[in-house]
Coordinates of C-alpha atoms in Angstrom, one line a residue:
Chain A
M1 CA -77.0 19.0 22.8
E2 CA -75.5 15.8 24.3
T3 CA -74.4 13.0 22.0
A4 CA -75.8 9.5 22.5
I5 CA -74.0 7.7 19.7
R6 CA -71.0 8.9 17.7
L7 CA -69.4 7.1 14.8
E8 CA -66.0 8.3 13.6
N9 CA -64.8 7.1 10.2
V10 CA -66.1 3.5 10.8
V11 CA -64.8 1.0 8.2
K12 CA -66.1 -2.5 8.1
I13 CA -64.9 -4.9 5.5
F14 CA -66.3 -8.4 4.9
Y15 CA -64.0 -11.0 3.3
N16 CA -65.4 -13.5 0.8
K17 CA -63.9 -16.8 0.3
K18 CA -62.3 -17.2 -3.1
N19 CA -64.9 -18.5 -5.5
K20 CA -63.3 -20.9 -8.0
K21 CA -66.2 -20.5 -10.4
F22 CA -66.0 -16.7 -10.4
P23 CA -62.3 -15.9 -9.7
E24 CA -62.9 -12.3 -10.7
Q25 CA -65.5 -11.8 -7.9
K26 CA -64.4 -9.3 -5.3
R27 CA -63.0 -10.8 -2.1
E28 CA -63.3 -7.7 0.0
I29 CA -66.6 -6.0 0.4
F30 CA -66.6 -2.6 2.0
A31 CA -69.8 -2.8 4.0
L32 CA -69.1 0.5 5.7
G33 CA -66.5 2.7 4.0
G34 CA -65.7 5.4 6.6
V35 CA -69.1 6.2 8.1
S36 CA -69.3 9.2 10.5
F37 CA -72.3 10.6 12.2
E38 CA -73.7 11.6 15.6
V39 CA -77.1 10.8 17.2
N40 CA -78.2 13.3 19.8
K41 CA -79.8 12.2 23.1
G42 CA -83.5 12.1 22.9
E43 CA -83.9 12.3 19.2
I44 CA -85.2 9.8 16.6
F45 CA -82.5 9.2 14.1
G46 CA -83.3 7.4 10.9
L47 CA -80.8 5.6 8.7
L48 CA -82.2 5.3 5.2
G49 CA -80.8 3.2 2.4
P50 CA -81.5 0.5 -0.1
N51 CA -80.9 -3.2 0.6
G52 CA -77.2 -3.9 1.1
A53 CA -76.4 -0.2 1.9
G54 CA -74.9 -1.2 5.3
K55 CA -77.7 -0.2 7.6
T56 CA -77.9 -3.5 9.6
T57 CA -74.1 -3.7 9.6
T58 CA -74.0 -0.2 11.2
I59 CA -76.3 -1.4 14.1
R60 CA -74.3 -4.6 14.5
C61 CA -71.1 -2.5 14.8
I62 CA -72.7 -0.2 17.4
A63 CA -73.8 -3.4 19.3
G64 CA -70.2 -4.6 19.3
I65 CA -70.9 -7.9 17.7
L66 CA -69.0 -7.0 14.5
Q67 CA -65.3 -6.1 14.7
L68 CA -64.4 -2.8 13.1
N69 CA -61.6 -2.7 10.6
S70 CA -61.0 0.9 11.6
G71 CA -62.7 3.9 13.1
K72 CA -64.3 4.5 16.5
I73 CA -67.7 4.2 18.0
Y74 CA -68.7 6.1 21.2
I75 CA -71.8 5.5 23.2
N76 CA -72.6 8.2 25.8
N77 CA -69.1 9.5 25.0
Q78 CA -67.4 6.2 26.0
E79 CA -65.5 4.4 23.4
L80 CA -66.9 1.0 22.6
N81 CA -64.6 -2.0 22.1
R82 CA -65.6 -5.5 21.3
S83 CA -64.4 -7.1 24.6
T84 CA -66.4 -4.8 26.8
A85 CA -69.4 -4.3 24.4
H86 CA -71.6 -6.6 26.5
K87 CA -71.5 -4.0 29.3
F88 CA -72.7 -1.3 26.9
R89 CA -75.5 -3.5 25.8
K90 CA -77.1 -3.3 29.3
N91 CA -78.3 0.2 28.3
L92 CA -79.3 -0.6 24.7
G93 CA -82.4 -2.3 23.3
F94 CA -82.3 -4.0 19.9
L95 CA -85.2 -4.9 17.6
T96 CA -83.6 -7.1 14.9
E97 CA -84.9 -7.5 11.4
N98 CA -86.1 -11.0 12.3
H99 CA -88.2 -10.8 15.4
G100 CA -86.1 -13.5 17.1
N101 CA -88.8 -14.7 19.5
Y102 CA -88.7 -18.2 20.8
E103 CA -91.8 -19.7 19.1
N104 CA -92.2 -22.6 21.5
L105 CA -92.0 -20.4 24.6
T106 CA -94.9 -18.4 25.9
L107 CA -94.9 -14.6 25.7
H108 CA -94.1 -14.5 29.4
D109 CA -91.3 -16.9 29.1
N110 CA -89.8 -15.1 26.2
L111 CA -89.8 -11.8 28.2
Q112 CA -88.6 -13.5 31.3
F113 CA -85.6 -15.0 29.5
F114 CA -84.5 -11.7 27.9
G115 CA -85.4 -9.6 30.9
S116 CA -83.4 -11.9 33.3
F117 CA -80.0 -10.6 31.8
Y118 CA -80.7 -7.1 33.1
T119 CA -80.7 -5.9 36.7
L120 CA -84.4 -5.5 37.1
D121 CA -86.0 -5.4 40.6
N122 CA -89.6 -6.2 39.5
L123 CA -89.3 -8.3 36.4
E124 CA -92.8 -9.9 36.7
E125 CA -94.5 -6.5 37.1
R126 CA -92.5 -5.1 34.2
I127 CA -93.4 -8.1 32.0
D128 CA -97.1 -7.5 32.6
A129 CA -96.8 -3.7 32.1
T130 CA -94.9 -4.1 28.9
L131 CA -97.2 -6.7 27.5
K132 CA -100.1 -4.4 28.4
Q133 CA -98.4 -1.5 26.6
M134 CA -98.1 -3.7 23.5
G135 CA -101.7 -4.9 23.8
L136 CA -100.6 -8.5 24.4
L137 CA -101.3 -9.0 28.1
E138 CA -104.2 -11.3 27.5
R139 CA -102.0 -13.6 25.4
K140 CA -99.3 -13.8 28.1
D141 CA -99.4 -17.6 28.4
M142 CA -99.8 -18.3 24.7
K143 CA -96.9 -19.7 22.7
A144 CA -95.2 -17.0 20.7
G145 CA -95.4 -19.2 17.6
K146 CA -99.2 -18.8 17.6
L147 CA -99.2 -15.0 17.3
S148 CA -99.9 -13.1 14.1
K149 CA -97.0 -11.4 12.3
G150 CA -97.9 -8.0 13.8
Q151 CA -98.2 -9.5 17.3
K152 CA -94.9 -11.2 16.9
Q153 CA -93.3 -7.9 16.1
R154 CA -95.0 -6.3 19.1
L155 CA -93.6 -9.0 21.3
A156 CA -90.2 -8.3 19.9
I157 CA -90.6 -4.6 20.7
A158 CA -91.7 -5.6 24.2
R159 CA -88.5 -7.5 24.5
T160 CA -86.6 -4.5 23.2
I161 CA -88.0 -2.0 25.7
L162 CA -88.5 -4.3 28.7
H163 CA -85.3 -3.3 30.5
D164 CA -86.0 0.4 29.9
P165 CA -82.9 1.1 27.8
E166 CA -81.6 4.6 27.1
I167 CA -81.0 3.9 23.5
L168 CA -83.2 1.8 21.2
F169 CA -82.4 0.4 17.8
F170 CA -85.1 -0.6 15.5
D171 CA -84.1 -2.4 12.4
E172 CA -86.9 -2.2 9.8
P173 CA -89.6 -2.0 12.5
T174 CA -92.6 -2.1 10.2
A175 CA -91.3 -4.5 7.6
G176 CA -94.0 -6.9 6.6
L177 CA -96.7 -5.4 8.8
D178 CA -100.1 -4.4 7.6
P179 CA -101.0 -0.6 7.7
S180 CA -102.7 -0.7 11.0
A181 CA -99.9 -2.6 12.7
S182 CA -97.4 -0.2 11.1
V183 CA -99.3 2.8 12.5
H184 CA -99.3 1.1 16.0
V185 CA -95.5 0.6 15.8
R186 CA -95.0 4.2 14.6
N187 CA -97.1 5.6 17.5
L188 CA -95.2 3.5 19.9
I189 CA -91.9 4.9 18.6
L190 CA -93.2 8.4 19.1
E191 CA -94.4 7.5 22.6
L192 CA -90.9 6.2 23.4
K193 CA -89.4 9.5 22.2
R194 CA -91.7 11.3 24.6
E195 CA -90.1 9.3 27.4
D196 CA -86.9 11.0 26.3
R197 CA -85.2 7.9 24.8
T198 CA -82.8 8.0 21.9
I199 CA -84.1 6.0 19.0
F200 CA -82.2 4.8 16.0
I201 CA -84.2 3.5 13.1
N202 CA -83.0 1.6 10.1
S203 CA -85.5 1.7 7.3
H204 CA -86.1 1.8 3.6
N205 CA -89.6 2.9 4.3
L206 CA -89.4 6.6 3.4
E207 CA -92.8 7.5 4.6
E208 CA -92.1 6.0 8.0
V209 CA -88.8 7.8 8.4
Q210 CA -90.4 11.1 7.3
K211 CA -93.2 10.7 9.8
V212 CA -91.1 9.9 12.9
C213 CA -87.5 10.9 12.5
D214 CA -86.0 14.2 13.7
R215 CA -82.9 13.7 11.6
V216 CA -82.1 11.3 8.8
A217 CA -78.9 10.0 7.2
I218 CA -79.0 8.4 3.8
L219 CA -76.6 5.6 3.4
D220 CA -75.6 4.0 0.2
L221 CA -72.9 1.4 -0.6
G222 CA -71.5 1.9 2.9
K223 CA -71.2 5.7 2.7
I224 CA -73.3 8.5 4.1
K225 CA -74.6 10.5 1.2
R226 CA -76.5 13.1 3.2
I227 CA -77.5 13.9 6.8
G228 CA -79.9 16.3 8.3
E229 CA -83.5 17.1 9.2
P230 CA -86.0 15.5 6.6
S231 CA -87.2 19.0 5.6
E232 CA -83.7 20.4 5.1
L233 CA -82.2 17.3 3.5
G234 CA -82.9 18.2 -0.1
K235 CA -82.4 22.0 0.1
D236 CA -79.4 22.2 -2.3
L237 CA -80.3 19.3 -4.5
W238 CA -82.5 21.2 -6.9
D239 CA -81.4 24.5 -8.5
T240 CA -84.9 26.0 -8.4
Q241 CA -87.9 25.8 -6.1
E242 CA -91.5 25.4 -7.3
L243 CA -94.6 27.5 -6.6
K244 CA -98.0 26.4 -7.8
C245 CA -100.9 29.0 -8.0
S246 CA -104.4 27.7 -8.7
L247 CA -106.8 30.3 -10.1
K248 CA -110.6 30.3 -10.3
D249 CA -110.6 31.2 -14.0
P250 CA -108.5 30.2 -17.0
I251 CA -105.1 32.1 -17.2
S252 CA -105.5 35.3 -19.2
S253 CA -103.0 36.4 -21.8
E254 CA -102.4 39.5 -19.6
I255 CA -101.3 37.3 -16.7
S256 CA -99.1 35.3 -18.9
A257 CA -97.5 38.3 -20.4
T258 CA -96.8 39.9 -17.0
L259 CA -95.3 36.7 -15.7
S260 CA -92.9 36.5 -18.6
K261 CA -91.6 39.9 -17.7
L262 CA -90.9 39.2 -14.0
D263 CA -87.1 38.6 -13.8
Y264 CA -87.3 36.8 -10.4
I265 CA -89.3 34.0 -12.0
K266 CA -86.8 31.8 -13.8
R267 CA -89.5 30.0 -15.9
Y268 CA -93.1 29.1 -15.6
K269 CA -95.7 26.9 -17.2
I270 CA -99.5 27.1 -17.4
E271 CA -101.6 23.9 -16.9
D272 CA -105.3 24.8 -17.3
K273 CA -106.1 27.1 -14.4
N274 CA -102.8 26.5 -12.7
I275 CA -99.5 28.4 -13.0
I276 CA -96.3 26.5 -12.0
M277 CA -93.4 28.9 -11.4
Y278 CA -89.8 28.2 -10.7
S279 CA -87.4 30.5 -8.7
D280 CA -84.1 30.4 -6.9
N281 CA -85.7 31.6 -3.7
I282 CA -89.3 30.8 -3.6
D283 CA -89.8 32.0 0.0
E284 CA -88.8 35.6 -0.9
V285 CA -90.6 35.9 -4.2
T286 CA -94.0 34.3 -3.2
P287 CA -95.4 37.5 -1.7
R288 CA -94.4 39.5 -4.7
I289 CA -96.0 37.0 -7.1
V290 CA -99.2 37.0 -5.1
K291 CA -99.2 40.8 -5.1
E292 CA -98.8 40.9 -8.8
L293 CA -101.6 38.4 -9.4
V294 CA -103.9 40.4 -7.2
R295 CA -103.0 43.6 -9.1
L296 CA -104.1 41.7 -12.3
D297 CA -107.5 40.8 -10.7
A298 CA -106.7 37.1 -10.7
N299 CA -109.0 35.1 -8.4
I300 CA -106.5 33.0 -6.4
L301 CA -107.8 29.8 -5.0
E302 CA -104.6 28.4 -3.6
V303 CA -100.9 29.1 -3.5
R304 CA -98.7 26.2 -2.6
R305 CA -95.0 25.8 -2.4
T306 CA -93.9 22.4 -3.6
V307 CA -91.9 20.7 -0.8
H308 CA -89.7 17.9 -2.0
S309 CA -90.6 14.7 -0.1
L310 CA -88.0 12.5 1.4
E311 CA -88.7 10.1 -1.5
D312 CA -87.8 12.8 -4.1
I313 CA -84.6 13.5 -2.1
Y314 CA -83.8 9.8 -1.8
L315 CA -84.4 9.1 -5.5
K316 CA -82.4 12.2 -6.5
L317 CA -79.5 11.1 -4.3
M318 CA -79.7 7.5 -5.5
G319 CA -79.7 8.9 -9.1
E320 CA -82.9 7.0 -9.6
E321 CA -80.9 3.9 -10.0
Q322 CA -82.3 0.6 -11.0
P323 CA -83.1 -1.7 -8.1
R324 CA -80.0 -3.6 -7.0
Chain B
M1 CA -60.4 -9.3 31.5
N2 CA -64.1 -10.0 31.9
V3 CA -65.3 -11.8 35.0
L4 CA -67.4 -14.8 34.2
D5 CA -71.0 -14.3 35.4
Y6 CA -72.1 -17.9 35.8
K7 CA -75.7 -16.8 36.3
N8 CA -75.8 -15.7 32.6
S9 CA -74.7 -19.3 31.7
I10 CA -77.4 -20.7 33.9
R11 CA -80.0 -18.5 32.1
I12 CA -78.9 -19.8 28.7
F13 CA -79.0 -23.4 30.1
K14 CA -82.6 -22.9 31.4
K15 CA -83.7 -21.4 28.1
D16 CA -82.1 -24.2 26.0
W17 CA -83.7 -26.7 28.4
K18 CA -87.1 -25.2 27.5
T19 CA -86.6 -24.6 23.8
S20 CA -84.5 -27.5 22.6
V21 CA -84.0 -30.3 25.1
R22 CA -87.8 -30.6 25.7
R23 CA -88.5 -30.9 22.0
K24 CA -90.2 -34.1 21.1
E25 CA -87.5 -35.3 18.6
I26 CA -84.8 -34.8 21.2
L27 CA -86.8 -36.4 24.0
A28 CA -87.6 -39.4 21.8
I29 CA -83.9 -39.9 21.0
M30 CA -83.0 -39.4 24.7
S31 CA -85.4 -42.2 25.7
I32 CA -84.8 -44.7 23.0
F33 CA -81.0 -44.8 23.1
P34 CA -80.6 -45.5 26.8
V35 CA -83.3 -48.2 26.7
I36 CA -81.5 -50.0 23.8
F37 CA -77.9 -49.6 25.0
T38 CA -78.3 -50.0 28.7
I39 CA -81.3 -52.2 29.2
L40 CA -82.2 -54.3 26.1
L41 CA -78.7 -55.3 24.9
P42 CA -77.3 -56.1 28.3
I43 CA -80.3 -58.2 29.2
V44 CA -79.8 -60.2 26.0
M45 CA -76.2 -60.8 26.9
L46 CA -77.0 -61.7 30.5
I47 CA -79.6 -64.2 29.4
G48 CA -76.8 -66.2 27.8
I49 CA -75.1 -66.5 31.2
I50 CA -78.3 -67.7 32.9
V51 CA -78.9 -70.3 30.2
D52 CA -75.5 -72.0 30.4
P53 CA -72.8 -70.2 32.5
N54 CA -70.0 -72.5 31.6
A55 CA -70.6 -72.4 27.8
F56 CA -71.0 -68.7 27.9
L57 CA -67.7 -68.1 29.6
S58 CA -65.9 -70.5 27.3
S59 CA -67.2 -68.6 24.3
F60 CA -64.9 -65.7 25.2
G61 CA -61.8 -67.9 25.4
D62 CA -60.1 -70.2 28.0
P63 CA -62.0 -69.6 31.2
T64 CA -58.9 -70.1 33.4
L65 CA -57.0 -67.5 31.3
L66 CA -59.9 -65.0 31.4
R67 CA -60.1 -65.4 35.2
T68 CA -56.3 -64.6 35.5
I69 CA -56.3 -61.6 33.1
L70 CA -59.4 -60.1 34.6
Q71 CA -58.3 -60.8 38.2
I72 CA -61.7 -62.4 38.9
P73 CA -61.8 -63.6 42.5
P74 CA -61.4 -67.4 42.6
H75 CA -64.6 -67.9 44.6
Y76 CA -66.7 -66.4 41.8
N77 CA -68.7 -69.1 40.0
D78 CA -68.9 -69.3 36.2
A79 CA -72.0 -67.2 36.0
L80 CA -70.4 -64.3 38.0
A81 CA -67.1 -64.6 36.1
G82 CA -69.1 -64.5 32.8
A83 CA -70.9 -61.4 34.0
I84 CA -67.6 -59.7 34.7
V85 CA -66.4 -60.5 31.2
V86 CA -69.6 -59.3 29.6
I87 CA -69.7 -56.1 31.7
R88 CA -66.1 -55.1 31.0
M89 CA -65.9 -56.2 27.3
I90 CA -69.4 -55.4 26.0
V91 CA -71.8 -53.7 28.5
L92 CA -69.4 -50.8 29.5
P93 CA -68.5 -49.9 25.9
L94 CA -72.2 -49.9 25.1
F95 CA -72.9 -47.8 28.1
L96 CA -70.3 -45.2 27.0
F97 CA -72.4 -44.6 23.8
I98 CA -74.9 -42.8 26.1
P99 CA -72.5 -40.0 27.4
G100 CA -71.0 -40.1 23.9
M101 CA -74.1 -39.7 21.8
M102 CA -76.7 -37.9 24.0
P103 CA -74.7 -34.7 24.2
I104 CA -74.3 -34.7 20.4
V105 CA -78.0 -34.9 19.9
I106 CA -78.6 -31.9 22.2
S107 CA -75.5 -29.8 21.5
S108 CA -75.9 -30.0 17.7
D109 CA -79.0 -27.9 18.3
S110 CA -77.2 -25.3 20.4
F111 CA -75.9 -22.8 17.9
A112 CA -77.2 -24.5 14.6
G113 CA -80.7 -24.6 16.1
E114 CA -80.6 -20.9 17.1
K115 CA -79.4 -20.1 13.6
E116 CA -82.1 -22.2 12.0
R117 CA -84.9 -20.6 14.1
K118 CA -83.4 -17.1 13.6
T119 CA -83.0 -16.4 17.3
M120 CA -79.2 -16.3 17.2
E121 CA -78.8 -12.5 16.8
G122 CA -81.1 -11.8 19.7
V123 CA -78.9 -13.9 22.0
L124 CA -75.7 -12.3 20.7
L125 CA -77.2 -8.9 21.4
L126 CA -77.7 -9.8 25.1
P127 CA -75.3 -8.3 27.7
I128 CA -73.3 -11.5 28.0
T129 CA -69.8 -12.6 27.0
K130 CA -68.9 -15.3 24.5
T131 CA -67.5 -17.5 27.3
E132 CA -70.8 -17.2 29.3
L133 CA -72.7 -18.1 26.2
I134 CA -70.6 -21.2 25.4
L135 CA -70.7 -22.3 29.0
G136 CA -74.5 -22.1 29.0
K137 CA -74.7 -24.1 25.8
V138 CA -72.3 -26.7 27.2
L139 CA -74.4 -27.0 30.4
A140 CA -77.6 -27.4 28.4
S141 CA -76.1 -30.5 26.9
F142 CA -74.1 -31.8 29.8
I143 CA -76.6 -31.7 32.6
P144 CA -79.4 -33.7 30.8
S145 CA -76.9 -36.1 29.3
M146 CA -75.2 -36.8 32.6
V147 CA -78.5 -37.3 34.4
I148 CA -79.5 -39.8 31.8
S149 CA -76.1 -41.5 31.9
L150 CA -76.0 -41.8 35.6
V151 CA -79.6 -43.2 35.7
C152 CA -78.5 -45.7 32.9
F153 CA -75.4 -46.6 34.8
L154 CA -77.2 -47.3 38.0
T155 CA -80.0 -49.1 36.3
L156 CA -77.4 -51.3 34.5
G157 CA -75.9 -52.2 37.9
V158 CA -79.3 -53.1 39.3
I159 CA -80.2 -55.2 36.2
V160 CA -77.0 -57.1 36.4
N161 CA -77.5 -58.0 40.1
M162 CA -81.2 -58.7 39.6
M163 CA -80.7 -61.0 36.7
L164 CA -77.9 -63.0 38.4
L165 CA -79.6 -62.9 41.9
S166 CA -79.7 -66.7 42.2
Y167 CA -75.9 -66.9 41.5
L168 CA -74.8 -64.0 43.7
D169 CA -74.5 -65.8 47.0
G170 CA -74.0 -62.6 49.0
I171 CA -71.7 -61.0 46.4
I172 CA -72.6 -57.6 44.8
L173 CA -71.5 -57.3 41.2
F174 CA -70.8 -54.1 39.3
F175 CA -71.0 -51.6 42.3
S176 CA -68.1 -53.3 44.1
D177 CA -65.8 -53.1 41.0
I178 CA -63.6 -50.0 41.3
P179 CA -62.7 -49.8 37.6
I180 CA -66.4 -50.0 36.6
M181 CA -67.2 -47.2 39.1
L182 CA -64.4 -45.1 37.6
V183 CA -65.8 -45.5 34.2
G184 CA -69.3 -44.5 35.3
F185 CA -68.4 -41.6 37.6
I186 CA -65.1 -40.2 36.2
L187 CA -64.6 -41.3 32.6
A188 CA -68.2 -40.9 31.4
P189 CA -68.6 -37.2 32.5
F190 CA -65.4 -36.1 30.8
W191 CA -66.2 -38.2 27.8
A192 CA -69.5 -36.4 27.5
L193 CA -67.8 -33.0 28.0
L194 CA -65.3 -33.7 25.2
N195 CA -68.1 -34.7 22.8
I196 CA -70.1 -31.6 23.7
Q197 CA -67.2 -29.3 23.1
I198 CA -66.5 -30.8 19.7
S199 CA -70.2 -30.7 18.9
V200 CA -70.6 -27.1 20.0
I201 CA -67.8 -26.0 17.6
I202 CA -69.4 -28.0 14.8
S203 CA -72.9 -26.6 15.6
S204 CA -71.5 -23.0 15.5
R205 CA -70.2 -23.6 12.0
A206 CA -73.0 -25.7 10.5
K207 CA -75.9 -24.1 8.7
D208 CA -78.7 -26.1 10.5
M209 CA -79.2 -28.6 13.2
K210 CA -79.4 -31.7 10.9
S211 CA -76.1 -31.0 9.2
A212 CA -74.5 -30.3 12.6
Q213 CA -75.8 -33.6 13.9
S214 CA -74.6 -35.6 10.9
I215 CA -71.2 -34.0 11.0
S216 CA -70.8 -34.5 14.7
G217 CA -72.1 -38.0 14.5
A218 CA -69.9 -38.8 11.6
L219 CA -66.9 -37.4 13.4
V220 CA -67.5 -38.9 16.8
T221 CA -69.1 -42.3 16.2
P222 CA -66.1 -44.0 14.4
V223 CA -63.7 -42.5 16.9
L224 CA -65.8 -43.8 19.7
G225 CA -66.1 -47.3 18.1
I226 CA -62.4 -47.7 17.4
M227 CA -61.3 -46.4 20.7
L228 CA -63.7 -48.5 22.7
V229 CA -63.0 -51.7 20.9
Q230 CA -59.3 -51.2 21.5
I231 CA -59.6 -50.0 25.0
F232 CA -62.1 -52.4 26.5
N233 CA -60.2 -55.6 25.8
P234 CA -60.2 -57.7 29.0
A235 CA -56.7 -56.7 30.1
F236 CA -57.3 -53.0 29.8
L237 CA -59.8 -52.2 32.5
T238 CA -57.7 -51.5 35.5
I239 CA -57.8 -48.5 37.8
S240 CA -54.6 -47.0 36.4
T241 CA -55.6 -47.5 32.7
V242 CA -59.0 -46.0 33.3
L243 CA -57.5 -43.0 35.0
L244 CA -54.8 -42.6 32.3
F245 CA -57.5 -42.7 29.6
T246 CA -59.6 -40.2 31.5
G247 CA -56.5 -38.0 31.7
F248 CA -56.2 -38.2 27.9
I249 CA -59.9 -37.3 27.4
V250 CA -59.5 -34.4 29.9
S251 CA -56.5 -33.0 27.9
L252 CA -58.4 -33.3 24.7
W253 CA -61.4 -31.6 26.3
L254 CA -59.2 -28.7 27.5
L255 CA -57.8 -28.4 24.0
F256 CA -61.2 -28.1 22.5
I257 CA -62.3 -25.5 25.1
Y258 CA -59.4 -23.4 23.9
L259 CA -60.3 -24.1 20.3
S260 CA -64.0 -23.3 20.8
N261 CA -63.0 -19.9 22.3
K262 CA -60.8 -19.3 19.3
L263 CA -63.1 -20.6 16.6
L264 CA -66.5 -19.5 17.9
D265 CA -66.8 -15.9 16.5
P266 CA -70.1 -14.0 17.0
E267 CA -69.3 -12.3 13.7
K268 CA -69.3 -15.6 11.8
L269 CA -72.5 -16.8 13.7
I270 CA -74.3 -13.6 12.6
L271 CA -73.0 -13.6 9.0
M272 CA -74.1 -17.3 8.5
L273 CA -77.7 -16.4 9.3

């Protein structure tokens, strides 16, 4: 698979001015402490992390507006440096955390300004098409300041995709949006993926990341804690896996006694008509457990393997820390 | 080495023209200042000449001495001689407030305004170089300021001639005076550019537009005042001194271009958001 973005041991340090009131305060802040990862072409890659983890700094480094202290960044296998970064930005689209629209310009003028920096043959047609895609065409001549929050975000997305960039960066794309606007943005991201674009999402919205991302990296205090597909991310985080069986009738003493003798079940607990069992390899033992329950004439209503959500994985990795 | 794409600077200029220059507050300042400094105050001065030309000229010192120092042609009557004195000593310094102050009002908004309105990051993420961005911002202040300055300068010349019409006797004041023309067409543009360059640096470092304006104003106004009072004494305004002073302003401007390229760091602009 081709690589769209590659970060190799990227270090970014911010320097604080000496604070006379708090001389003990750190002067060097490691925003990124040796971050390495790859984003494949055509995938949606999510960077998850709490506030201050270094997510926005990562995007700004890739955009070439922050100077790296060390490490390398490659875009389409070409090394990025700050003096030529503006050339790379021709093929990139950025949705910043603040929408960044000019509120006293119309939607058309906003798009015309941003679109004029790219070599586009038919800018006016593109403006109309993009506004239509965002459901904003009828507001084309309205001042951006008069739009609702969701519409402002859609205008910012229109700006991001107007020049048809290969790689898109979305920094907290649904932050502050109501549920229906969030769904619209998520659908749009999936639509862009179908157009074979590479999409990089920064978010602390776990549900959003789980729904749209092909792969996810968890960033905390400037370091990548884990990287992989959302479903695989937490595989080795828990020592046992969980299987829940719901029966029609209360659990009999015979079932309970049999379960206690099965050596492939590490432990189990009974909650009313449900049995929750823990094993090292739940995929392998599930058919055997079901067979055993059938042999004992148990009326099975449902067998469900508990899949750890991204939220469980995230909280586990963050050590369920207090908010910072 | 990156090649400068001037079209990118023009795009920044056009956008700034629409987003900041056309704002009511800025338009108000841009209209009030020129009216006060190049129409009302000069008219008040010139009324003094019309009322009593001889007394007016004498109030500046010995008329014969003034005529010698200022090399006023001997056939100029007292009214015209008084007008020359007023123009060189008072009206021109007042006029220079326009190319001095107008750009500060506009360029204070350039980076500080973008930061305040949270649009800075979007601009920095465009495929443009820092130099193209700075040039665009400078043009956005320079072009409107210079248009206003030139209109003011020409209006000033017309007002002088109109008010003293009955004394002219075929002589054209103001437009026939080479040092005055040099001030209007050579010194004023570079004076504006220097102020813009300083103001752009301040704007990039200030948190918001108001603080940028007050810092720029505080920095430039006294300098302007002291320099102008010193420079525009009657003996100063000759072709060579105006050119020499312009050369000094140009050198300072070039120094500040170098400094703005050094000091204006996108990283700092972003982190100050």
